Each structure stands twice: as structure tokens, then as C-alpha cells.
Tab-separated table of C-alpha atoms in Angstrom:
chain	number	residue	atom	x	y	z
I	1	UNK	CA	-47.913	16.113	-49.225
I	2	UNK	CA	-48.989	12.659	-49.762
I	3	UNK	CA	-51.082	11.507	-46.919
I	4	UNK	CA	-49.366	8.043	-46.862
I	5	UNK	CA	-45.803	8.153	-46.853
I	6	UNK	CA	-44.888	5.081	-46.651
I	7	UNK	CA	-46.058	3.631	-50.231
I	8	UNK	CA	-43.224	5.845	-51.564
I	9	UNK	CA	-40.186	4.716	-52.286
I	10	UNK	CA	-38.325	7.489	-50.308
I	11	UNK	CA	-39.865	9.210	-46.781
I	12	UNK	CA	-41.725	11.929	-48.106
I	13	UNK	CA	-42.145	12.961	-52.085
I	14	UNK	CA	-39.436	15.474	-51.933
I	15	UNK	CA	-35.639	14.832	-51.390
I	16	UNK	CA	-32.766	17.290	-50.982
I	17	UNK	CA	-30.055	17.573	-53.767
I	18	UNK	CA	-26.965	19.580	-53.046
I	19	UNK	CA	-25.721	21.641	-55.367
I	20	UNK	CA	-23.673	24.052	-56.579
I	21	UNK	CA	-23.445	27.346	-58.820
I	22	UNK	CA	-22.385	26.371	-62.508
I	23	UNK	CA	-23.264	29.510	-64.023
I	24	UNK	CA	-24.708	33.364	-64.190
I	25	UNK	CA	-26.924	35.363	-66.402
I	26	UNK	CA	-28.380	38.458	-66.071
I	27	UNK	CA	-31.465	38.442	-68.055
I	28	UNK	CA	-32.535	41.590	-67.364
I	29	UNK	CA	-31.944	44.749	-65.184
I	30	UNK	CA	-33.982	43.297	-62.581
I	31	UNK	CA	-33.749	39.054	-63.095
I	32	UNK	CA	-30.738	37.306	-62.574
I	33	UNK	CA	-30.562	33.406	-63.934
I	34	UNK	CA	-28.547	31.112	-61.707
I	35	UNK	CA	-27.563	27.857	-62.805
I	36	UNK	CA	-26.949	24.829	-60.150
I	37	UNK	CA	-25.381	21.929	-60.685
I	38	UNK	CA	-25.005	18.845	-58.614
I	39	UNK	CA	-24.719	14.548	-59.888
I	40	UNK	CA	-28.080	14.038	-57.376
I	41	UNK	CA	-30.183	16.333	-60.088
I	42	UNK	CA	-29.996	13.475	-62.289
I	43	UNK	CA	-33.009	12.264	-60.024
I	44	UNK	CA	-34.551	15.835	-59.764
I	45	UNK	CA	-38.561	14.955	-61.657
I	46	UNK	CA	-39.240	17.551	-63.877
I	47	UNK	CA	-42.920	17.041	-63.715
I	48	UNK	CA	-44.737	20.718	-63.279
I	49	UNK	CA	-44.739	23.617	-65.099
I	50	UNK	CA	-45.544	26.171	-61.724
I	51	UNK	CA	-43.213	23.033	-59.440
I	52	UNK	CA	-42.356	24.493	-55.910
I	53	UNK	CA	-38.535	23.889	-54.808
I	54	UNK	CA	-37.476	24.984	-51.827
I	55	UNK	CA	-34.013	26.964	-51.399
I	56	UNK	CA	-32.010	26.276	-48.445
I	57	UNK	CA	-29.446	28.955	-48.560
I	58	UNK	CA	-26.434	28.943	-46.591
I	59	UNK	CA	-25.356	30.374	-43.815
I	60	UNK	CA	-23.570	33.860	-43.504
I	61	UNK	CA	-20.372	31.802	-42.864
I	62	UNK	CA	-20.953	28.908	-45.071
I	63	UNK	CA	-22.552	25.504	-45.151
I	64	UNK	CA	-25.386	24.027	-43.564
I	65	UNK	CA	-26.734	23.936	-39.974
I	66	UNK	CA	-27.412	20.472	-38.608
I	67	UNK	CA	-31.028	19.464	-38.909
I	68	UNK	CA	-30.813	16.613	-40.631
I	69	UNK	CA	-31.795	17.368	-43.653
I	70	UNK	CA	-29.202	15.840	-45.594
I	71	UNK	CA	-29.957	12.187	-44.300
I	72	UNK	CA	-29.847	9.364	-46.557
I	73	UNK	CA	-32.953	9.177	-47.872
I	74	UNK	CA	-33.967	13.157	-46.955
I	75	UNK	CA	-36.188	12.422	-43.776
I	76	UNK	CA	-39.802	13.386	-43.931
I	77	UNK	CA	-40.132	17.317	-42.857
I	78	UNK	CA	-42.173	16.111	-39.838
I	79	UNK	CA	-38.453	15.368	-38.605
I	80	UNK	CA	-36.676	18.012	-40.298
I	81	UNK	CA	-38.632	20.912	-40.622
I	82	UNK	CA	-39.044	20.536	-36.701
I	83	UNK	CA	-35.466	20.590	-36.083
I	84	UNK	CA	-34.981	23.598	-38.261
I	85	UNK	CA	-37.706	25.578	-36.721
I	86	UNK	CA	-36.622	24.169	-32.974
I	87	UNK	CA	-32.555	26.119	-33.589
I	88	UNK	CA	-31.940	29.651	-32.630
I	89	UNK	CA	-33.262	31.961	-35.784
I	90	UNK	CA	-29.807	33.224	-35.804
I	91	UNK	CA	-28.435	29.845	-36.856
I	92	UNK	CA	-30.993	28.963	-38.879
I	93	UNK	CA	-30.033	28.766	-43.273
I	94	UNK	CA	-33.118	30.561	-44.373
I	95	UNK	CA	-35.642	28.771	-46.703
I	96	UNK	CA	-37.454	30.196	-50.175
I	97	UNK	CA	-39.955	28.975	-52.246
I	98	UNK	CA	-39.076	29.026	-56.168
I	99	UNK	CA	-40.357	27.883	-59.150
I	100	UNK	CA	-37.749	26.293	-61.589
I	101	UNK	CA	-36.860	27.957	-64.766
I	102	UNK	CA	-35.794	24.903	-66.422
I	103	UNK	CA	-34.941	21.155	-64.920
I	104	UNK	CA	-32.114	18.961	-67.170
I	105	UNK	CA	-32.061	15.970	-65.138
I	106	UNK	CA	-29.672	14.580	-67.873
I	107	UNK	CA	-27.355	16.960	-67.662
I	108	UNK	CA	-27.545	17.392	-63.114
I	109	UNK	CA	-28.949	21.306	-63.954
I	110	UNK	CA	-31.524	23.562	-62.599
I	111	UNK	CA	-31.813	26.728	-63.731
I	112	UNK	CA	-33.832	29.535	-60.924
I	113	UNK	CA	-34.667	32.616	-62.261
I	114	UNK	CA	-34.068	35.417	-58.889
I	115	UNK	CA	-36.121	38.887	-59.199
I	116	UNK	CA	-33.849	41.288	-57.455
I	117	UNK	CA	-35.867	43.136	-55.271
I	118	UNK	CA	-35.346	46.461	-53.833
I	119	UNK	CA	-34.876	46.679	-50.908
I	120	UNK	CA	-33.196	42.972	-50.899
I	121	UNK	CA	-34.495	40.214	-49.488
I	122	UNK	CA	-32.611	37.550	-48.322
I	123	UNK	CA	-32.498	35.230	-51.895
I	124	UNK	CA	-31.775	37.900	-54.018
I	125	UNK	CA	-29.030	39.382	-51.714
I	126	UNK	CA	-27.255	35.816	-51.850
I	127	UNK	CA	-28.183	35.407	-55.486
I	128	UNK	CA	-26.120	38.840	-56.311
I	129	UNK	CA	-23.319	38.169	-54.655
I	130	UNK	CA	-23.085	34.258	-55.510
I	131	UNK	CA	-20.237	32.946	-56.981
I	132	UNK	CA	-19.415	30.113	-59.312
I	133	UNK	CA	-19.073	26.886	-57.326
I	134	UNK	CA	-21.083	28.514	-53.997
I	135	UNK	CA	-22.922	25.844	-52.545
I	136	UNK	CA	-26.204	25.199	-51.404
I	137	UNK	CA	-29.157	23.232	-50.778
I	138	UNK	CA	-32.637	22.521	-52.851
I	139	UNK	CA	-35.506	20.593	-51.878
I	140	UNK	CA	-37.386	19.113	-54.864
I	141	UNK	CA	-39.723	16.559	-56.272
I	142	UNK	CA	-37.500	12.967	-56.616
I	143	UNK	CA	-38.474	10.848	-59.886
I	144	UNK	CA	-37.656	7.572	-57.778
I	145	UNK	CA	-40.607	8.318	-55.748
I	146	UNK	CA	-42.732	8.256	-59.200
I	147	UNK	CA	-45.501	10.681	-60.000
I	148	UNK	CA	-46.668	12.681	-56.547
I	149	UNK	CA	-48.068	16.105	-57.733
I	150	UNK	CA	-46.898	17.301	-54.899
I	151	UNK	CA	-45.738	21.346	-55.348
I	152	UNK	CA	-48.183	21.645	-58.459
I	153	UNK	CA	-50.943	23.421	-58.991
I	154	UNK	CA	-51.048	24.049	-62.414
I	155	UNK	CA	-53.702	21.012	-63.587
I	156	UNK	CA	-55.637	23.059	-66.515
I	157	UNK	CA	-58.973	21.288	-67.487
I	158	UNK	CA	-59.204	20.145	-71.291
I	159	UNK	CA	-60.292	23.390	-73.102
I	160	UNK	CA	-60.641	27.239	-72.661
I	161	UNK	CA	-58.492	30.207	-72.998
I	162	UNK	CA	-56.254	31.264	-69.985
I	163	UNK	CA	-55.721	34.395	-68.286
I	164	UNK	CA	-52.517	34.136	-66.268
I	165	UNK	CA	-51.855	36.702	-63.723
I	166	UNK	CA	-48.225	37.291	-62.081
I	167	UNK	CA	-46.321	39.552	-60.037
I	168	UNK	CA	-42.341	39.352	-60.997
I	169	UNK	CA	-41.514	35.936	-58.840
I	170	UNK	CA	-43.943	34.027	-60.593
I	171	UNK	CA	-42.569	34.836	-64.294
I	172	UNK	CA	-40.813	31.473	-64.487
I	173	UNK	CA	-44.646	29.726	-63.697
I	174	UNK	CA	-45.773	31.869	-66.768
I	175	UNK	CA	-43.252	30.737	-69.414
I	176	UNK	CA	-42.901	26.943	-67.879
I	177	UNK	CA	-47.067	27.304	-68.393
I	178	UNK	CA	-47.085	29.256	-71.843
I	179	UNK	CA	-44.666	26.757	-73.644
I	180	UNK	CA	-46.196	23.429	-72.195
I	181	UNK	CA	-49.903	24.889	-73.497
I	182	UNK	CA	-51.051	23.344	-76.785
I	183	UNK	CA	-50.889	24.928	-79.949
I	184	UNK	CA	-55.036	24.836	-80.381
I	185	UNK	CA	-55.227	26.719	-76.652
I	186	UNK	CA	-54.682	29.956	-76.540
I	187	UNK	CA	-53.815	32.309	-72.969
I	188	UNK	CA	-52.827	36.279	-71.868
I	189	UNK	CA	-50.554	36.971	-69.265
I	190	UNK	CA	-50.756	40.417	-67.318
I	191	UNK	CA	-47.441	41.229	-65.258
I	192	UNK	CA	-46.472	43.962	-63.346
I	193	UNK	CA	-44.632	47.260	-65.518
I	194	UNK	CA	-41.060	46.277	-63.975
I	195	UNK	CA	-41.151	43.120	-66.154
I	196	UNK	CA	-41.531	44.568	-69.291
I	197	UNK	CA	-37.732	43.751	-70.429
I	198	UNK	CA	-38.686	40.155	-69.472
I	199	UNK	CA	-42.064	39.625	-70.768
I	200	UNK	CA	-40.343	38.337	-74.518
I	201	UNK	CA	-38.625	35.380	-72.421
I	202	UNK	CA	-41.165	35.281	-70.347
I	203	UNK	CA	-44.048	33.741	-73.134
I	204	UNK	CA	-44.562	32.697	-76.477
I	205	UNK	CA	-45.401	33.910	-79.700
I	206	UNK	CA	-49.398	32.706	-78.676
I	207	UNK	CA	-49.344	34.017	-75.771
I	208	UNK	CA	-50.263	37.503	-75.610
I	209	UNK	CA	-48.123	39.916	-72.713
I	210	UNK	CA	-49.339	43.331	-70.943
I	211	UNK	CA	-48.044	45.349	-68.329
I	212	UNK	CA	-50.316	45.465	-65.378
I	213	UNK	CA	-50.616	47.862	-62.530
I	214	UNK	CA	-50.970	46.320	-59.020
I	215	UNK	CA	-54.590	47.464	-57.587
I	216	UNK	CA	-55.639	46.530	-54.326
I	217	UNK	CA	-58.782	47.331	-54.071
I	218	UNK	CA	-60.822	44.444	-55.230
I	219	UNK	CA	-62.604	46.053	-57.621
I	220	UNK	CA	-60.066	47.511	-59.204
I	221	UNK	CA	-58.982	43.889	-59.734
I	222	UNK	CA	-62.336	42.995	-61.079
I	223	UNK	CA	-62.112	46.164	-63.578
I	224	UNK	CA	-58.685	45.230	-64.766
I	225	UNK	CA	-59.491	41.516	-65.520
I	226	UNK	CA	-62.415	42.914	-67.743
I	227	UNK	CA	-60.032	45.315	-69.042
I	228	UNK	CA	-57.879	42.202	-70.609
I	229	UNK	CA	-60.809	39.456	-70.989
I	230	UNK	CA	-62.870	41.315	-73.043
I	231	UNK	CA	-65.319	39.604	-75.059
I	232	UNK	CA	-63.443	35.776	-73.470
I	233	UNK	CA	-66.678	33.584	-72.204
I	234	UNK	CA	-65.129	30.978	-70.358
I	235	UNK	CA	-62.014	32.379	-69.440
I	236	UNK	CA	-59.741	31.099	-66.606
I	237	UNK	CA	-57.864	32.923	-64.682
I	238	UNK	CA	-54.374	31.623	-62.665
């Protein structure tokens, strides 16, 4: 978050866009595709391949709980945030992190790409049930604010081959990353075996994909990176 707020044109580098559900699509067995809609999105910047959004879902009846976040300009989370966290959890809309799947400002779309996990969580249990024209809220970088780099973190230096690591939520980082890489780079993406229906619309045709096993003992980790950098001096990993 930009330390000094008030050189932007808005209170803070993100703004809220409401929108609603234009459209379905399972892509998999596992990943759902929903598309939202909404005439704010037209300002929606679609700067970063691994950008953060936020996903204010709505309530179990409907709608969203007073906190202000829908003030005109969105107010800086110092104000809203605070009033979110200061109501009862129980009438709180819960908030998720997501990475876009694709941004069409010129068309008001966002597509978000939901893993459905099992047991549920609280995104993918709305996502499965949502219904064309369902409404909601989503917290995003706003191109009248100009460039921020706020919610990025995918800034790649000049050269070298990339390894990029990824359990099933981060899948839409790891094709928004594989397609926006330059033809003369070259990268490998290791994802757990569940994605393996995904993993063709999850890279490119330069971008080499292999199931991965999650380890947690670290060097387990350190064995499996060797396993797929072999012979890579240089190598990043993300």
C-alpha cells in the first residue's frame, strides 16, 4: 500500500467495483470459472500477471453489511477494514484473496478461476452454488489512480529461466505469468497431482508442466527442486 495516499487520485490504490455473475464454466472436475460483470470494471487496471483482488462475498441472506465500503471514492481500508473487523463475525461478508484469470476492462469482465476444495471453504461453497446475476463485491487495483504495483509481486529481472511453483489456487498466477513471459525466456511449472486436467490451460506450449507432490519437510523441498532444475544455473524459483 502506497505510503502516501494522498498523491493518488482516489484514497487508497484499490477501489471496490460491484458486480455481478455473467457467466459459468467448469473447467475441470475440480476448477470452476466464474465470470463477473459490472459498468465500474471498465476502470478495473489490468496491470499484474499474479494481481491480488479481494472477494467480498455476500452474506448468507444477501447483500452487503454496512462498513462503508461502498463510499464514493472506496475509503482507505484504515476506515473500512476497521469497521469490518469492529461487527459481530456473524455479520460479517467474508473476504478472499484471488488472483484474476483474465481482466476486460473494455468489456466490464473479470473472470476468477475457484478451486473447489474438499471439504469447502467458504469461496468455493458460494462459487458452486452461484447463480447468474448473484451479486457481490471485489476490491481491485483502479487505473484512475495510475500505476501503484500495489497486489504484485511478480517483477522478474531481465533474463534467466523460471521455475514456478504452485499449489491449485495459484494456477491462474501461473498462466497470467507463462503467457506474459517472452518468447526468448523460457520457465517450468510444478503443481500439485489434482491439477493435472488443468495444467494444458494452465501454461503454454514453452512452458514445461509436472505434477508435484506436496513435501513438507524442507529437504524434501530442496530434493524436488533439484529433481526439476536439473542442470538450470541461474534458475529462479516463484
Amino acid at each position: 500500500m502506497p505510503d502516501t495516499p494522498h498523491l493518488l487520485a482516489r484514497p487508497w490504490a484499490y477501489s471496490a467495483f460491484p458486480v455481478a455473475v455473467r457467466a459459468r464454466r467448469a473447467l475441470s472436475p475440480h476448477f470452476l470459472r466464474l465470470t463477473f460483470g459490472g459498468e465500474t470494471l471498465r476502470h478495473f487496471a489490468p496491470w499484474g500477471a499474479d494481481q491480488r483482488i479481494k472477494l467480498v462475498l455476500p452474506l448468507p441472506g444477501g447483500g452487503l453489511a454496512d462498513f462503508g465500503l461502498l463510499a464514493e471514492p472506496t475509503p482507505h481500508p484504515s476506515d473500512w477494514y476497521a469497521r469490518w473487523k469492529a461487527l459481530p463475525v456473524d455479520e460479517r461478508n467474508v473476504l478472499r484473496t484471488y488472483t484474476p484469470a483474465a481482466i476486460r476492462p473494455e468489456a466490464g469482465e473479470i473472470d476468477v478461476d475457484f478451486y473447489l476444495h474438499s471439504p469447502e471453504g467458504p469461496a468455493s461453497r458460494w462459487a458452486r452454488t452461484a447463480e447468474i446475476g448473484e451479486t457481490l463485491v471485489i476490491t481491485g487495483p483502479d487505473a484512475r489512480n495510475g500505476w501503484t504495483g500495489y497486489g504484485i509481486h511478480w517483477q522478474p529481472p531481465a533474463l534467466g529461466t523460471f521455475l514456478l511453483v504452485a499449489d491449485e489456487t495459484a494456477i491462474p498466477a501461473v498462466r497470467n505469468i507463462a503467457a506474459a513471459l517472452p518468447g526468448s525466456r523460457s520457465s517450468r511449472s510444478a503443481m500439485p497431482p489434482t491439477t493435472s486436467p488443468c495444467r494444458r490451460w494452465a501454461t503454454r506450449s514453452t512452458c514445461a508442466s509436472s505434477a508435484a507432490a506436496r513435501q513438507r519437510r524442507p529437504s524434501a523441498r530442496g530434493a524436488r527442486r533439484r529433481s526439476i532444475t536439473p542442470g538450470w544455473p541461474g534458475s529462479r524459483v516463484w
